[in-house]
Short mmCIF file of C-alpha atoms in Angstrom, two decimals:
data_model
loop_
_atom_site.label_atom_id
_atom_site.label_comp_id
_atom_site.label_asym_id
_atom_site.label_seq_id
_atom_site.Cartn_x
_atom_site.Cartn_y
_atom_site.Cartn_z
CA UNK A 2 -46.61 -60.34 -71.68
CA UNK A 3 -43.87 -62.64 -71.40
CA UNK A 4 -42.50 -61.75 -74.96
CA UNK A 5 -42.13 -58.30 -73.55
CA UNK A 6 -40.91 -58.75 -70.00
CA UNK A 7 -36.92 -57.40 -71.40
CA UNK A 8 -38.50 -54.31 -72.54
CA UNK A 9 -40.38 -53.82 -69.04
CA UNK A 10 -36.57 -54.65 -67.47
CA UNK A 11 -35.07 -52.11 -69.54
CA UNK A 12 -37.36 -49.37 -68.29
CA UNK A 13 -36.20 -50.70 -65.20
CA UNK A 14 -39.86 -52.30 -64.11
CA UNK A 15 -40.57 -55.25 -62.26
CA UNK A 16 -43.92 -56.42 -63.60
CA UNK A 17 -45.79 -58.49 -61.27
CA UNK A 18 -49.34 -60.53 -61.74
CA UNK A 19 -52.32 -60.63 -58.82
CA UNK A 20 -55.70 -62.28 -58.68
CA UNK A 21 -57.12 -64.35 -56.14
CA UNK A 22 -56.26 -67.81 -57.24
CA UNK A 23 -54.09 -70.11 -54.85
CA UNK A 24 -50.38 -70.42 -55.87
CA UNK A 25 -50.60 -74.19 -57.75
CA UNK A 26 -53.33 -72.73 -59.38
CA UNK A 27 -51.01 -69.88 -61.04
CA UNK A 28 -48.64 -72.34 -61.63
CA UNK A 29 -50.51 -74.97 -63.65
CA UNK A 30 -51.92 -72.04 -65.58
CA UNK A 31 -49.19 -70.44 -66.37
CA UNK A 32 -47.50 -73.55 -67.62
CA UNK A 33 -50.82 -74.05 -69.76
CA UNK A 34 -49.64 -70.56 -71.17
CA UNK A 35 -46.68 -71.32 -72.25
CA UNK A 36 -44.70 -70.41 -68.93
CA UNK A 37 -44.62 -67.34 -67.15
CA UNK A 38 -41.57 -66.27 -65.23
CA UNK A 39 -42.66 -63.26 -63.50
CA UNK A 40 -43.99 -63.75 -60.01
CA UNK A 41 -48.22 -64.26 -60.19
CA UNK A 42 -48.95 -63.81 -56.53
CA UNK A 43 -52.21 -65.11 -55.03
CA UNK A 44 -53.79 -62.20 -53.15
CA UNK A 45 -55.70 -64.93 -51.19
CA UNK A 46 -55.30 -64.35 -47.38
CA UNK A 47 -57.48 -62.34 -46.54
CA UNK A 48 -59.14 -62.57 -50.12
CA UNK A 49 -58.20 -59.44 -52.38
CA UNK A 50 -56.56 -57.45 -50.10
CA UNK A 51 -53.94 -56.08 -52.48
CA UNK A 52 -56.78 -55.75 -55.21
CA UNK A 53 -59.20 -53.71 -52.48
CA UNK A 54 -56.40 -51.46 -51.42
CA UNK A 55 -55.93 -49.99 -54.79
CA UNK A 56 -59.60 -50.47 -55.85
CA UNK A 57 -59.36 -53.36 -58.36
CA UNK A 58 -61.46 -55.82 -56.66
CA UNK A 59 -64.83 -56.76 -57.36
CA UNK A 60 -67.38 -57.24 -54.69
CA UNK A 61 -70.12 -58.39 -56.96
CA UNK A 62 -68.49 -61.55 -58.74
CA UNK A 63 -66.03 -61.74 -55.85
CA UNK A 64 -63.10 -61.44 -58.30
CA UNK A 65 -59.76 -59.13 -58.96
CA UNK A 66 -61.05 -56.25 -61.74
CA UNK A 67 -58.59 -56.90 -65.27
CA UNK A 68 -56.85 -53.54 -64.08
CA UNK A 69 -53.36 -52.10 -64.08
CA UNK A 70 -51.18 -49.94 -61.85
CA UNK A 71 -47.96 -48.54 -61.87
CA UNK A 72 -45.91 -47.70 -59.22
CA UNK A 73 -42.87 -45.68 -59.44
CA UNK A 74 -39.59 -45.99 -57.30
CA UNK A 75 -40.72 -44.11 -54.53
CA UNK A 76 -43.82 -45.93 -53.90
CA UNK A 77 -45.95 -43.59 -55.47
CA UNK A 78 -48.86 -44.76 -57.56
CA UNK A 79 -48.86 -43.05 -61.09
CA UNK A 80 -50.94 -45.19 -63.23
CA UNK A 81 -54.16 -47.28 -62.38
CA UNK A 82 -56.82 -48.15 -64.94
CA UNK A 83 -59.33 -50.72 -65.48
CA UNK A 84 -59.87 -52.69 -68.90
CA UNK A 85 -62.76 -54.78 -67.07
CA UNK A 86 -62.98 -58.37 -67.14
CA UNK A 87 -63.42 -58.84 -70.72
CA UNK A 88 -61.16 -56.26 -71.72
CA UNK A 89 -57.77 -56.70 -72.62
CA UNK A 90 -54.44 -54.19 -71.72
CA UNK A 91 -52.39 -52.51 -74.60
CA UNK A 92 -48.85 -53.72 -73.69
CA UNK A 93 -47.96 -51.18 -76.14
CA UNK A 94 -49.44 -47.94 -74.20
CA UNK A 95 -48.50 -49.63 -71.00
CA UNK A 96 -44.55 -50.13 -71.61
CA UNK A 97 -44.89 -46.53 -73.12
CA UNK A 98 -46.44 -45.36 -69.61
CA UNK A 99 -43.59 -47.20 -67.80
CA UNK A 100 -40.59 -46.16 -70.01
CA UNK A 101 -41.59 -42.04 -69.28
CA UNK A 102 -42.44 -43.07 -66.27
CA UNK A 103 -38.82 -44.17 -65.50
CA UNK A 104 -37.10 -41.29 -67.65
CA UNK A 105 -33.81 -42.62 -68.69
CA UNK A 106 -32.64 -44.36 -65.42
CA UNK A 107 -32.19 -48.71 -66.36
CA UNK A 108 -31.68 -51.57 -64.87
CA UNK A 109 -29.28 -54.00 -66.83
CA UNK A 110 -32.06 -56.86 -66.68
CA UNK A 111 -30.05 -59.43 -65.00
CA UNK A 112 -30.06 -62.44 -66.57
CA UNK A 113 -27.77 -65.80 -65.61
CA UNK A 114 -28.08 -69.44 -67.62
CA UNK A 115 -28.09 -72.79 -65.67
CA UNK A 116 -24.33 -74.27 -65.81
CA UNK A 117 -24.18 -77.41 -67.67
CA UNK A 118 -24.73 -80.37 -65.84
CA UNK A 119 -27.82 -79.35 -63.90
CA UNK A 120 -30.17 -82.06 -63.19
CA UNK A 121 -33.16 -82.56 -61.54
CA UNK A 122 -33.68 -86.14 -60.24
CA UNK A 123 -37.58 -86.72 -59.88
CA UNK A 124 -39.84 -89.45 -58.90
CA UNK A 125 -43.55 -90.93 -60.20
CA UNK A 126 -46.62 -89.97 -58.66
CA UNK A 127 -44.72 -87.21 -56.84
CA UNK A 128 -46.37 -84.34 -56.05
CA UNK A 129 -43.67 -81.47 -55.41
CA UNK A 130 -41.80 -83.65 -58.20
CA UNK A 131 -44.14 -82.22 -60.29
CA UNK A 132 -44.12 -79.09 -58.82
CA UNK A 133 -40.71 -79.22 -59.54
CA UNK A 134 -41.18 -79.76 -63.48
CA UNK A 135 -44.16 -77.09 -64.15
CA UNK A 136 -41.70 -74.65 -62.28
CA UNK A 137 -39.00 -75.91 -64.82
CA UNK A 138 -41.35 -75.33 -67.52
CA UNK A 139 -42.45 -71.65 -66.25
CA UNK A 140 -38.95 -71.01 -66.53
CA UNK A 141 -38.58 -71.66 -69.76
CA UNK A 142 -35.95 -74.05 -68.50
CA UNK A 143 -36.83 -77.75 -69.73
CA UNK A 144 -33.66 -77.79 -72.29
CA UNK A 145 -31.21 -76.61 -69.93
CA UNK A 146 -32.43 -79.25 -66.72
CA UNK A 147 -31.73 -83.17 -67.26
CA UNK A 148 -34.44 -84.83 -65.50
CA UNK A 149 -33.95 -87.84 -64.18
CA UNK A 150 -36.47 -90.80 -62.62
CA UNK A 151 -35.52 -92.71 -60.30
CA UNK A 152 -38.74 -94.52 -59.99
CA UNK A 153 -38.22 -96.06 -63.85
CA UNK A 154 -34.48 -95.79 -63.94
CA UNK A 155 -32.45 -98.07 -61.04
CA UNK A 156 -28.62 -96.20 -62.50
CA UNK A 157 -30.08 -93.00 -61.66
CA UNK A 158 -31.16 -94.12 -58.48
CA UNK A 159 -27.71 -95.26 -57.48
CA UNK A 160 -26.05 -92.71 -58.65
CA UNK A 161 -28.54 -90.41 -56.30
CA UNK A 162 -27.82 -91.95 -53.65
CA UNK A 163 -24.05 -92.59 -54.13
CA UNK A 164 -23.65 -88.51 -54.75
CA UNK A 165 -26.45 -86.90 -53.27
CA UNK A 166 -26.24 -88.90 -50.29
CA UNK A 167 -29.71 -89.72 -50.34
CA UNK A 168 -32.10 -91.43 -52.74
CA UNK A 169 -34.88 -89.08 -52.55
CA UNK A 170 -36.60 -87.15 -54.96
CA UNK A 171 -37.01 -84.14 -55.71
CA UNK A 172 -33.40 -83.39 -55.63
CA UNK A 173 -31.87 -80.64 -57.88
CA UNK A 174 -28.02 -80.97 -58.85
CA UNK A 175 -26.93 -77.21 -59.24
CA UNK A 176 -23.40 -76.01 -59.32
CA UNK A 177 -22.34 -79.67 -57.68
CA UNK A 178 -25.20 -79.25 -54.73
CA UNK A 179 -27.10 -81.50 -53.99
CA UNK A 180 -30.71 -79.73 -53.44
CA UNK A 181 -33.35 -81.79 -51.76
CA UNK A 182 -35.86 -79.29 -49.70
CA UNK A 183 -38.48 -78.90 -52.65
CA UNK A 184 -39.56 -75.24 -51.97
CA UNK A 185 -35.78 -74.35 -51.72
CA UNK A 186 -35.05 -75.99 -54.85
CA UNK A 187 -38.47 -74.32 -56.87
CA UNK A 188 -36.68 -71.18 -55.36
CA UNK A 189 -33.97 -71.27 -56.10
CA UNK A 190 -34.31 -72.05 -59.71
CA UNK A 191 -36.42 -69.18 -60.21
CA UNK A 192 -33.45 -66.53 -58.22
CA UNK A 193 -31.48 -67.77 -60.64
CA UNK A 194 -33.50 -67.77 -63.82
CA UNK A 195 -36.26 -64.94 -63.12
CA UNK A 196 -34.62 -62.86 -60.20
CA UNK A 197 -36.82 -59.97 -59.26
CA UNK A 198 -35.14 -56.51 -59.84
CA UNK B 22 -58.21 -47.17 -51.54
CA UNK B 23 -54.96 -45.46 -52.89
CA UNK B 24 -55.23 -42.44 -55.77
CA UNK B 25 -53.24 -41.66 -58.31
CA UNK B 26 -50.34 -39.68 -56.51
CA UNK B 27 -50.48 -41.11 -52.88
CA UNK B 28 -48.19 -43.97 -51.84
CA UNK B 29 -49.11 -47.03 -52.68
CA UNK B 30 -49.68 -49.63 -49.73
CA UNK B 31 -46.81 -52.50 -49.60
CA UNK B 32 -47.67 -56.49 -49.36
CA UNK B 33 -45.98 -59.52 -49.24
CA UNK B 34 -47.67 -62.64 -51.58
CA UNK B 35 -46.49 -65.42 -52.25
CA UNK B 36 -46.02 -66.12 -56.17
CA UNK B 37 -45.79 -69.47 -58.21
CA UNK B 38 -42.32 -70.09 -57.26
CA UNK B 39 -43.59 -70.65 -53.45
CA UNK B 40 -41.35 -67.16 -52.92
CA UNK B 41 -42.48 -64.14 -50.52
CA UNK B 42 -42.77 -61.46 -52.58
CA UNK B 43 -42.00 -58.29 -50.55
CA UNK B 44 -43.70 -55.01 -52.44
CA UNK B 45 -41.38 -52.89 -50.11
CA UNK B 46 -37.75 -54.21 -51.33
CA UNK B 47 -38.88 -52.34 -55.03
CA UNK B 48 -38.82 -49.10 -53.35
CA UNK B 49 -35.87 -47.57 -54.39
CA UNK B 50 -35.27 -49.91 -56.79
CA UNK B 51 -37.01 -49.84 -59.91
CA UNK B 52 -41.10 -49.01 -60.68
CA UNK B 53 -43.71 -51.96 -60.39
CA UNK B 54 -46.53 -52.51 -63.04
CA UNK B 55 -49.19 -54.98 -61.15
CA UNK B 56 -51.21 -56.34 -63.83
CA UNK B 57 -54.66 -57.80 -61.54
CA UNK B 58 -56.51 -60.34 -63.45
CA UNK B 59 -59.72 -62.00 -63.25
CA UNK B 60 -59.33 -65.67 -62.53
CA UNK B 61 -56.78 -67.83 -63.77
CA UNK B 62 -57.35 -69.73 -66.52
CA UNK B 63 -58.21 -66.26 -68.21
CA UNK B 64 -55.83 -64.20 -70.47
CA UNK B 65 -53.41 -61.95 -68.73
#
């Protein structure tokens, strides 16, 4: 899927993943997958809600159906079929269904690098640290981020502090900003790298 | 649950960025292809 997210831009579709998992959960997977940069949303509260509403959800095993839906640019649903669990989609047929779907209107898929310089100062045994680095990595963004410990590595420490203000980690450097609210930071990264259409 | 040809219902989720995601701000916009999927740790 990932390989063909620019085609799925092009036809002017923003492709989005559901199932019931918890949002660290998607994360770690997707990492584990090689990184996924379009949004996997946990339909978790109240369990399968999204999935129920346009009949994808399983009551037996409790579990989102492998299913597909399309939905055009007025709202309108215009594609929704099942593969079942052990199924698997034809990206093929689906980009095909999208792309006359759309007719010939596009979206230039809006894409914008990292400046140089970015860094993301981290710290050991840090939980939203780590957050911090599977986002990174779901990005596709690992060569384009310095990371930096300042739990192993007293000059980046210093320097932390002396620039940043602070010596606490997480802190992203973007653009000369000092970052340092973890979810803004994860958020940011991903506006700037995977921003939704 | 929504047929082929009505209006689909909007949500907000939250995805593995830790950002809303607000089905409504796509209307509009572009199309949406929701792929639903079984559990994680299971292909897409």
């Amino acid at each position: 899927m990932e390989a063909s997210l620019d085609a799925f831009k092009r036809a002017n579709t923003q492709v989005l993943g559901v199932s019931i998992d918890s949002v660290h959960c998607h994360a770690n997977w997707a990492r584990d997958l090689g990184g996924v940069s379009f949004p996997l949303l946990a339909d978790f509260q109240p369990k399968g809600a999204v999935a129920k509403s346009l009949g994808h959800y399983l009551d037996g095993p409790g579990i989102t159906d492998r299913a597909t839906v399309i939905i055009d640019k007025e709202g309108v649903v215009r594609y929704s079929e099942s593969v079942t669990p052990a199924g698997s989609r034809d990206m093929a047929e689906l980009l095909a269904e999208c792309e006359k779907i759309n007719g010939s209107g596009s979206a230039a898929p809006a894409s914008t690098k990292l400046s140089s310089g970015t860094t993301l100062f981290v710290k050991s045994a840090c939980g939203v640290s780590r957050r911090a680095r599977v986002a990174i990595d779901n990005l596709h963004a690992s060569k384009d981020v310095a990371i930096r410990n300042v739990s192993d590595d007293a000059a980046a420490k210093a320097e932390l502090l002396k620039s940043g203000g602070k010596d606490q980690a997480p802190c992203l450097v973007l653009e000369g900003k000092y970052m340092y609210e973890s979810g803004d930071l994860i958020a940011k990264l991903a506006d700037t790298l995977a921003p939704l259409l | 649950m929504t047929a082929i040809g009505e209006k689909a219902p909007t949500f907000v989720l939250e995805d593995q960025f830790g950002r809303k995601v607000d089905s409504a701000k796509f209307i509009g916009r572009c199309n949406v292809m929701i792929l639903f999927y079984p559990l994680d740790w299971t292909p897409t």
